[in-house]
Tab-separated table of C-alpha atoms and ligand atoms in Angstrom:
chain	number	residue	atom	x	y	z
A	253	MET	CA	10.454	14.238	-73.276
A	254	ASN	CA	9.364	12.338	-76.344
A	255	ILE	CA	5.628	12.590	-76.966
A	256	ILE	CA	5.418	8.829	-77.472
A	257	ASP	CA	7.009	8.092	-74.092
A	258	SER	CA	4.900	10.414	-72.010
A	259	LYS	CA	1.457	9.472	-70.784
A	260	ARG	CA	-1.304	11.638	-72.228
A	261	ILE	CA	-2.737	14.011	-69.631
A	262	TRP	CA	-6.350	14.838	-70.445
A	263	LEU	CA	-8.291	17.967	-69.614
A	264	SER	CA	-11.056	16.050	-67.824
A	265	SER	CA	-11.575	12.326	-68.278
A	266	PRO	CA	-14.088	9.858	-66.786
A	267	HIS	CA	-13.199	8.543	-63.321
A	268	MET	CA	-15.013	5.454	-62.093
A	269	GLY	CA	-15.378	4.863	-58.370
A	270	GLY	CA	-15.695	1.084	-58.466
A	271	THR	CA	-19.346	0.181	-57.857
A	272	GLU	CA	-20.726	1.491	-61.176
A	273	GLN	CA	-20.381	-1.875	-62.887
A	274	ASP	CA	-22.329	-3.638	-60.116
A	275	PHE	CA	-25.350	-1.435	-60.759
A	276	VAL	CA	-25.030	-2.031	-64.509
A	277	ASN	CA	-24.687	-5.809	-64.023
A	278	GLU	CA	-27.762	-5.814	-61.810
A	279	ALA	CA	-29.695	-4.090	-64.613
A	280	PHE	CA	-28.665	-6.861	-67.018
A	281	ARG	CA	-29.387	-9.607	-64.501
A	282	THR	CA	-32.931	-8.334	-63.972
A	283	ASN	CA	-33.419	-7.380	-67.643
A	284	TRP	CA	-34.087	-3.715	-66.855
A	285	VAL	CA	-32.434	-2.702	-70.138
A	286	ALA	CA	-34.810	0.147	-70.910
A	287	PRO	CA	-35.290	3.882	-70.356
A	288	LEU	CA	-36.891	3.164	-66.988
A	289	GLY	CA	-36.175	0.926	-64.013
A	290	PRO	CA	-34.713	0.780	-60.509
A	291	ASN	CA	-31.458	2.524	-61.425
A	292	VAL	CA	-33.296	5.488	-62.949
A	293	ASP	CA	-35.464	5.825	-59.822
A	294	GLY	CA	-32.476	5.244	-57.554
A	295	PHE	CA	-30.264	7.783	-59.329
A	296	GLU	CA	-33.018	10.390	-59.110
A	297	LYS	CA	-33.438	9.720	-55.383
A	298	ASP	CA	-29.662	9.978	-54.853
A	299	LEU	CA	-29.587	13.349	-56.625
A	300	GLU	CA	-32.629	14.628	-54.718
A	301	THR	CA	-31.025	13.664	-51.411
A	302	TYR	CA	-27.744	15.254	-52.443
A	303	LEU	CA	-29.223	18.536	-53.680
A	304	GLU	CA	-31.559	18.922	-50.620
A	305	ASN	CA	-33.944	21.912	-50.677
A	306	ASP	CA	-36.870	19.719	-51.807
A	307	ALA	CA	-35.296	19.247	-55.224
A	308	ASN	CA	-37.227	17.011	-57.613
A	309	VAL	CA	-35.089	15.424	-60.302
A	310	ALA	CA	-36.022	13.943	-63.685
A	311	ALA	CA	-33.133	11.920	-65.149
A	312	LEU	CA	-32.734	12.567	-68.885
A	313	SER	CA	-30.502	11.526	-71.757
A	314	SER	CA	-28.440	14.747	-71.786
A	315	GLY	CA	-28.008	18.180	-70.295
A	316	THR	CA	-28.892	19.635	-73.681
A	317	GLY	CA	-32.187	17.720	-73.677
A	318	ALA	CA	-32.810	18.998	-70.138
A	319	LEU	CA	-32.305	22.590	-71.307
A	320	HIS	CA	-34.685	21.981	-74.211
A	321	LEU	CA	-37.425	20.602	-71.929
A	322	GLY	CA	-36.708	23.301	-69.345
A	323	LEU	CA	-37.314	26.072	-71.878
A	324	ILE	CA	-40.528	24.364	-73.037
A	325	MET	CA	-41.747	24.129	-69.461
A	326	LEU	CA	-41.016	27.831	-68.945
A	327	GLY	CA	-43.280	28.533	-71.909
A	328	VAL	CA	-40.634	29.544	-74.453
A	329	SER	CA	-41.871	29.198	-78.011
A	330	HIS	CA	-41.497	30.482	-81.564
A	331	GLY	CA	-40.612	34.180	-81.808
A	332	ASP	CA	-39.726	34.613	-78.120
A	333	GLU	CA	-36.483	36.135	-76.908
A	334	VAL	CA	-34.369	34.406	-74.248
A	335	LEU	CA	-31.485	36.085	-72.431
A	336	CYS	CA	-28.439	33.824	-72.213
A	337	GLN	CA	-24.990	34.140	-70.703
A	338	SER	CA	-22.640	34.661	-73.647
A	339	MET	CA	-19.606	33.023	-72.100
A	340	THR	CA	-20.663	29.387	-71.993
A	341	PHE	CA	-20.775	26.151	-73.944
A	342	ALA	CA	-23.010	26.286	-77.047
A	343	ALA	CA	-25.421	23.784	-75.471
A	344	SER	CA	-26.706	26.572	-73.164
A	345	ALA	CA	-27.938	28.494	-76.200
A	346	ASN	CA	-28.740	25.925	-78.904
A	347	PRO	CA	-32.041	24.704	-77.389
A	348	ILE	CA	-33.356	28.287	-77.562
A	349	VAL	CA	-32.966	28.025	-81.319
A	350	TYR	CA	-34.554	24.527	-81.421
A	351	LEU	CA	-37.754	26.250	-80.273
A	352	GLY	CA	-37.635	28.991	-82.899
A	353	ALA	CA	-36.848	31.526	-80.188
A	354	LYS	CA	-33.978	34.026	-80.311
A	355	PRO	CA	-31.016	34.054	-77.927
A	356	ILE	CA	-29.977	37.505	-76.716
A	357	PHE	CA	-26.506	37.322	-75.205
A	358	VAL	CA	-25.335	38.971	-72.007
A	359	ASP	CA	-21.694	39.471	-71.039
A	360	SER	CA	-19.929	38.301	-67.873
A	361	GLU	CA	-18.729	39.987	-64.694
A	362	ARG	CA	-15.089	39.797	-63.526
A	363	ASP	CA	-15.790	38.295	-60.094
A	364	THR	CA	-17.337	35.002	-61.234
A	365	TRP	CA	-16.899	35.055	-65.039
A	366	ASN	CA	-20.678	34.514	-65.152
A	367	ILE	CA	-23.631	36.608	-66.327
A	368	CYS	CA	-23.213	40.237	-65.233
A	369	PRO	CA	-26.261	41.398	-63.228
A	370	GLU	CA	-25.847	44.984	-64.453
A	371	GLN	CA	-25.655	44.032	-68.111
A	372	LEU	CA	-28.601	41.719	-67.507
A	373	GLU	CA	-30.761	44.583	-66.264
A	374	ILE	CA	-29.619	46.850	-69.097
A	375	ALA	CA	-30.567	44.102	-71.558
A	376	ILE	CA	-34.003	43.530	-70.007
A	377	LYS	CA	-34.835	47.260	-70.008
A	378	ASP	CA	-33.696	47.622	-73.602
A	379	ARG	CA	-35.651	44.596	-74.843
A	380	ILE	CA	-38.788	45.844	-73.087
A	381	ALA	CA	-38.248	49.304	-74.613
A	382	LYS	CA	-37.917	47.651	-78.015
A	383	GLY	CA	-41.302	46.018	-77.466
A	384	LYS	CA	-40.590	42.465	-76.348
A	385	LYS	CA	-40.072	41.268	-72.794
A	386	PRO	CA	-37.624	38.336	-72.618
A	387	LYS	CA	-39.321	35.051	-71.820
A	388	ALA	CA	-36.527	33.481	-69.737
A	389	ILE	CA	-32.940	33.886	-68.524
A	390	VAL	CA	-30.298	31.166	-68.931
A	391	ALA	CA	-27.622	31.691	-66.253
A	392	VAL	CA	-24.595	29.403	-66.014
A	393	HIS	CA	-22.234	28.377	-63.183
A	394	LEU	CA	-19.202	28.269	-65.458
A	395	TYR	CA	-16.365	25.895	-64.558
A	396	GLY	CA	-18.219	25.218	-61.299
A	397	MET	CA	-18.069	28.811	-60.036
A	398	PRO	CA	-21.545	29.912	-58.937
A	399	TYR	CA	-22.990	32.923	-60.706
A	400	ASN	CA	-23.990	35.858	-58.540
A	401	VAL	CA	-27.226	34.174	-57.459
A	402	GLU	CA	-28.547	36.950	-55.250
A	403	ALA	CA	-28.059	39.785	-57.740
A	404	VAL	CA	-29.143	37.818	-60.825
A	405	HIS	CA	-32.297	36.476	-59.207
A	406	GLN	CA	-33.165	39.887	-57.795
A	407	VAL	CA	-33.148	41.353	-61.305
A	408	ALA	CA	-35.116	38.362	-62.602
A	409	LYS	CA	-37.677	38.743	-59.829
A	410	GLU	CA	-38.042	42.468	-60.331
A	411	TYR	CA	-38.965	41.958	-63.971
A	412	LYS	CA	-40.789	38.657	-63.336
A	413	ILE	CA	-38.685	36.621	-65.751
A	414	PRO	CA	-37.991	32.955	-64.880
A	415	VAL	CA	-34.408	31.681	-64.597
A	416	LEU	CA	-33.232	28.429	-66.155
A	417	GLU	CA	-30.136	27.586	-64.117
A	418	ASP	CA	-27.471	25.801	-66.168
A	419	SER	CA	-25.655	23.806	-63.494
A	420	ALA	CA	-24.086	21.353	-65.963
A	421	GLU	CA	-20.604	22.147	-64.649
A	422	ALA	CA	-21.508	22.846	-61.029
A	423	LEU	CA	-22.776	19.689	-59.311
A	424	GLY	CA	-21.183	19.913	-55.853
A	425	SER	CA	-20.764	23.700	-55.885
A	426	THR	CA	-22.613	25.810	-53.320
A	427	TYR	CA	-23.709	29.413	-52.852
A	428	HIS	CA	-23.938	30.400	-49.173
A	429	GLY	CA	-24.101	26.699	-48.338
A	430	ILE	CA	-26.958	25.943	-50.733
A	431	LYS	CA	-26.326	23.500	-53.566
A	432	CYS	CA	-26.082	24.810	-57.108
A	433	GLY	CA	-28.846	23.276	-59.200
A	434	THR	CA	-31.584	24.392	-56.777
A	435	PHE	CA	-31.759	28.143	-57.460
A	436	GLY	CA	-33.480	28.467	-60.808
A	437	ASP	CA	-37.186	28.153	-61.481
A	438	LEU	CA	-35.807	25.099	-63.234
A	439	ALA	CA	-32.210	23.854	-63.322
A	440	ILE	CA	-30.237	21.370	-65.376
A	441	LEU	CA	-27.341	19.012	-64.695
A	442	SER	CA	-25.060	17.148	-67.109
A	443	PHE	CA	-23.374	13.772	-66.734
A	444	ASN	CA	-21.408	13.853	-69.967
A	445	GLY	CA	-18.054	12.066	-70.049
A	446	ASN	CA	-16.058	15.170	-69.148
A	447	LYS	CA	-18.230	16.432	-66.287
A	448	ILE	CA	-17.717	16.156	-62.523
A	449	ILE	CA	-19.504	12.799	-62.510
A	450	THR	CA	-20.526	10.922	-65.626
A	451	THR	CA	-23.063	8.385	-66.820
A	452	SER	CA	-21.146	8.284	-70.136
A	453	GLY	CA	-23.856	10.600	-71.415
A	454	GLY	CA	-26.818	11.969	-69.524
A	455	GLY	CA	-28.445	14.901	-67.827
A	456	ALA	CA	-31.237	15.916	-65.492
A	457	LEU	CA	-33.886	18.557	-65.036
A	458	VAL	CA	-34.263	19.786	-61.454
A	459	THR	CA	-37.741	21.034	-60.625
A	460	LYS	CA	-39.385	22.703	-57.633
A	461	ASN	CA	-42.095	20.098	-57.114
A	462	GLU	CA	-43.297	16.598	-57.912
A	463	GLU	CA	-45.838	17.829	-60.442
A	464	GLN	CA	-43.181	19.525	-62.578
A	465	LYS	CA	-41.002	16.434	-62.342
A	466	LYS	CA	-43.899	14.305	-63.633
A	467	ARG	CA	-44.434	16.789	-66.433
A	468	ALA	CA	-40.747	16.551	-67.429
A	469	ILE	CA	-40.890	12.743	-67.435
A	470	PHE	CA	-44.131	12.837	-69.463
A	471	LEU	CA	-42.580	15.103	-72.116
A	472	SER	CA	-39.336	13.081	-72.158
A	473	THR	CA	-41.186	9.804	-72.830
A	474	GLN	CA	-43.110	10.864	-75.963
A	475	ALA	CA	-45.974	12.652	-74.155
A	476	ARG	CA	-48.171	9.605	-74.085
A	477	ASP	CA	-51.639	10.215	-72.649
A	478	ASN	CA	-53.293	7.797	-70.252
A	479	ALA	CA	-54.974	5.275	-72.598
A	480	PRO	CA	-54.544	1.593	-73.524
A	481	HIS	CA	-53.438	2.541	-77.049
A	482	TYR	CA	-50.936	5.277	-77.962
A	483	GLU	CA	-52.846	8.521	-77.544
A	484	HIS	CA	-51.156	11.911	-77.937
A	485	SER	CA	-52.490	15.383	-77.372
A	486	GLU	CA	-49.077	17.060	-77.162
A	487	ILE	CA	-45.705	16.912	-78.918
A	488	GLY	CA	-43.337	14.633	-77.009
A	489	TYR	CA	-39.623	13.905	-76.901
A	490	ASN	CA	-37.421	10.865	-76.390
A	491	TYR	CA	-35.155	12.252	-73.668
A	492	ARG	CA	-35.451	9.790	-70.785
A	493	MET	CA	-32.323	8.333	-69.219
A	494	SER	CA	-31.591	4.645	-69.739
A	495	ASN	CA	-31.550	2.279	-66.750
A	496	ILE	CA	-28.056	1.170	-67.841
A	497	THR	CA	-26.490	4.624	-67.768
A	498	ALA	CA	-28.392	5.476	-64.570
A	499	GLY	CA	-26.557	2.516	-62.997
A	500	ILE	CA	-23.252	4.251	-63.728
A	501	GLY	CA	-24.734	7.380	-62.145
A	502	ARG	CA	-25.636	5.574	-58.926
A	503	GLY	CA	-22.068	4.356	-58.570
A	504	GLN	CA	-20.726	7.830	-59.346
A	505	MET	CA	-22.908	9.449	-56.678
A	506	GLN	CA	-20.971	7.470	-54.069
A	507	VAL	CA	-17.760	9.264	-55.034
A	508	LEU	CA	-19.109	12.702	-55.973
A	509	ASP	CA	-17.835	14.502	-52.866
A	510	LYS	CA	-14.448	12.808	-53.207
A	511	HIS	CA	-14.271	13.920	-56.837
A	512	VAL	CA	-15.036	17.497	-55.834
A	513	SER	CA	-12.216	17.430	-53.279
A	514	TYR	CA	-9.775	16.041	-55.875
A	515	ARG	CA	-10.748	18.731	-58.378
A	516	ARG	CA	-10.262	21.379	-55.705
A	517	ARG	CA	-6.895	19.834	-54.829
A	518	ASN	CA	-5.852	20.251	-58.489
A	519	PHE	CA	-6.719	23.940	-58.347
A	520	GLU	CA	-4.855	24.456	-55.058
A	521	PHE	CA	-1.813	22.654	-56.426
A	522	TYR	CA	-1.657	24.873	-59.513
A	523	LYS	CA	-2.214	27.962	-57.412
A	524	GLU	CA	0.465	27.034	-54.914
A	525	HIS	CA	3.057	26.370	-57.604
A	526	LEU	CA	2.222	29.074	-60.133
A	527	SER	CA	0.796	32.064	-58.329
A	528	ASP	CA	4.178	33.540	-57.456
A	529	SER	CA	4.363	34.503	-61.131
A	530	SER	CA	2.881	37.918	-61.858
A	531	GLU	CA	1.890	36.630	-65.296
A	532	ILE	CA	-0.631	34.075	-64.053
A	533	LYS	CA	-3.840	34.785	-62.181
A	534	PHE	CA	-6.425	32.494	-60.592
A	535	LEU	CA	-10.128	33.155	-60.057
A	536	GLU	CA	-10.746	33.301	-56.306
A	537	GLU	CA	-14.029	32.292	-54.747
A	538	PRO	CA	-16.030	35.407	-53.879
A	539	ASN	CA	-17.461	35.499	-50.374
A	540	GLY	CA	-20.022	32.734	-49.798
A	541	MET	CA	-19.189	30.853	-52.994
A	542	PHE	CA	-17.798	27.331	-53.100
A	543	SER	CA	-16.695	26.051	-56.514
A	544	ASN	CA	-16.305	22.385	-57.366
A	545	ARG	CA	-13.396	23.631	-59.545
A	546	TRP	CA	-14.675	21.446	-62.372
A	547	LEU	CA	-11.882	22.879	-64.481
A	548	SER	CA	-8.822	24.696	-63.117
A	549	CYS	CA	-8.411	27.834	-65.216
A	550	ILE	CA	-5.714	30.465	-65.380
A	551	GLU	CA	-5.676	34.003	-66.700
A	552	THR	CA	-2.418	34.910	-68.424
A	553	THR	CA	-1.261	38.438	-69.233
A	554	SER	CA	-1.591	38.104	-73.014
A	555	TYR	CA	-2.869	36.017	-75.892
A	556	LYS	CA	0.737	35.386	-76.852
A	557	LEU	CA	1.677	33.950	-73.455
A	558	ARG	CA	-1.507	31.862	-73.311
A	559	GLU	CA	-0.700	30.360	-76.685
A	560	ALA	CA	2.933	29.747	-75.721
A	561	ILE	CA	1.776	27.799	-72.658
A	562	ARG	CA	-0.850	25.871	-74.615
A	563	GLY	CA	1.708	24.995	-77.303
A	564	ALA	CA	4.332	23.875	-74.773
A	565	LEU	CA	1.795	21.662	-72.976
A	566	ALA	CA	0.628	20.119	-76.271
A	567	LYS	CA	4.223	19.291	-77.148
A	568	GLU	CA	4.451	17.341	-73.885
A	569	ASN	CA	1.244	15.425	-74.653
A	570	ILE	CA	-0.780	17.503	-72.184
A	571	GLU	CA	-4.238	18.676	-73.167
A	572	SER	CA	-5.302	22.247	-72.328
A	573	ARG	CA	-7.892	24.551	-73.902
A	574	PRO	CA	-8.716	28.237	-74.171
A	575	LEU	CA	-11.729	29.313	-72.081
A	576	TRP	CA	-15.183	29.020	-73.704
A	577	LYS	CA	-15.464	31.215	-76.780
A	578	PRO	CA	-18.351	33.618	-76.095
A	579	MET	CA	-21.543	32.886	-78.036
A	580	HIS	CA	-21.752	36.438	-79.423
A	581	LEU	CA	-18.458	35.730	-81.253
A	582	GLN	CA	-19.683	32.459	-82.780
A	583	SER	CA	-20.524	32.691	-86.478
A	584	VAL	CA	-23.708	30.677	-85.940
A	585	PHE	CA	-25.029	33.463	-83.684
A	586	THR	CA	-23.862	36.579	-85.589
A	587	GLU	CA	-27.490	37.642	-86.124
A	588	CYS	CA	-28.174	37.729	-82.370
A	589	ASP	CA	-28.076	40.915	-80.296
A	590	ALA	CA	-25.660	41.061	-77.364
A	591	TYR	CA	-25.122	43.314	-74.333
A	592	LEU	CA	-21.390	43.581	-73.832
A	593	ASN	CA	-18.812	44.982	-71.439
A	594	GLY	CA	-15.651	43.369	-72.877
A	595	VAL	CA	-15.122	40.849	-70.054
A	596	SER	CA	-15.869	37.595	-71.870
A	597	GLU	CA	-13.834	38.573	-74.953
A	598	ASP	CA	-10.886	39.471	-72.754
A	599	LEU	CA	-11.113	36.198	-70.813
A	600	PHE	CA	-11.375	34.212	-74.039
A	601	GLU	CA	-8.231	35.868	-75.340
A	602	ARG	CA	-6.047	35.289	-72.275
A	603	GLY	CA	-7.561	32.375	-70.366
A	604	LEU	CA	-6.619	28.704	-70.374
A	605	CYS	CA	-8.155	25.549	-68.851
A	606	LEU	CA	-5.563	23.189	-67.375
A	607	PRO	CA	-5.867	19.419	-66.878
A	608	SER	CA	-8.443	19.015	-64.124
A	609	GLY	CA	-9.624	15.418	-63.857
A	610	SER	CA	-10.333	13.960	-60.421
A	611	ASN	CA	-8.130	11.018	-61.490
A	612	LEU	CA	-4.945	13.084	-61.947
A	613	GLU	CA	-1.992	12.113	-59.808
A	614	GLU	CA	0.537	14.397	-58.203
A	615	ASP	CA	3.105	13.416	-60.857
A	616	ASP	CA	0.689	14.579	-63.553
A	617	LEU	CA	0.115	17.914	-61.841
A	618	GLN	CA	3.854	18.290	-61.343
A	619	ARG	CA	4.427	17.697	-65.057
A	620	VAL	CA	1.907	20.394	-65.992
A	621	VAL	CA	3.438	22.874	-63.568
A	622	SER	CA	6.998	22.319	-64.726
A	623	VAL	CA	6.068	22.839	-68.397
A	624	ILE	CA	4.339	26.119	-67.535
A	625	LYS	CA	7.237	27.250	-65.332
A	626	ASN	CA	9.598	26.597	-68.234
A	627	VAL	CA	7.581	28.907	-70.468
A	628	LEU	CA	7.494	31.633	-67.817
A	629	ARG	CA	11.245	31.453	-67.239
B	908	PLP	C1	-21.891	20.104	-70.826
B	908	PLP	C2	-22.719	21.316	-70.795
B	908	PLP	C3	-24.033	21.336	-71.261
B	908	PLP	C4	-24.645	20.193	-72.018
B	908	PLP	O1	-24.711	19.001	-71.362
B	908	PLP	P1	-24.725	17.621	-72.224
B	908	PLP	O2	-25.049	16.600	-71.182
B	908	PLP	O3	-23.352	17.468	-72.783
B	908	PLP	O4	-25.760	17.731	-73.263
B	908	PLP	C5	-24.777	22.490	-71.124
B	908	PLP	N1	-24.256	23.582	-70.564
B	908	PLP	C6	-22.982	23.629	-70.122
B	908	PLP	C7	-22.483	24.880	-69.503
B	908	PLP	C8	-22.166	22.509	-70.245
B	908	PLP	O5	-20.900	22.571	-69.833
């Protein structure tokens, strides 16, 4: 097929449900064109209802901003150490550095591709032995697969270290029936353009109570004290979500569960058509885990095969991408210590994310599968 003739198939593109524009129009009609208003309140309520478990949600301008505020609220500051899953997007780790703290990276486990509870405990013991107890743990539900909540939180509890749960990729995923985004002492969500639902750009901090939510909103709106003039006794940030983008979010919440089912359908389709090959492996859901399958990923048998598949897909105008490059391999973090078992490096070498949007059609999936089958032949 000629690249010009074939429709581009994206890895994960925005997918509107239909009512988003109505909420945005209403914001214009009523002149709520500001970082507050009925859509912001409504979107927060929708998320709180969806997440259950008494979740309190502060809508913010990005998931990265939410991580930044989350670390501040957990007391992380200059000179602290924060343990962070190595296999993740850089935004999980960057806010640690914003605060003058030091990320210490922890490798993944095979079963979930997320932070390994054993390596986590080894890291904590070693940091304490070296004289500094880590201030927080950033654990990530990568690609929508929950991390091993029970084991990770047991280690965290034993050493009394708070967990900042990075649920940017896992809205709609559950662990033993409980929604991801409600496990950490604080948790974050992302509504970037490529995520399971989008507000074009946006995020949220999920807190355990109303007081923490108010604190997050206070910090995200320039930390303005209660006075007629502008009075400040703390450093503030400009991280609040806009009432326009929140309108998109309200529309997206109406189709969230449908989007999860479409993403899971993508995964099942790939698995059904590719798993008879011994050269391709899929990550199964461990007992009690339900993944939103934000991205459908495969493990190939070698770097060479992975690159052959990626190249063949690119030639057919199909976007695919190697799995997240671990943070301990990133040149920006070469100074940081890491506790490693080889899993994340191995996954990075052989793994590939396939087109996974909730707006893909069966023809698109069929095109992806036939290109891959051609390479395997
Ligand atoms: C997308 C993402 C973020 C950052 O969210 P933004 O809204 O893009 O700032 C953080 N962590 C992970 C794992 C992500 O995938």
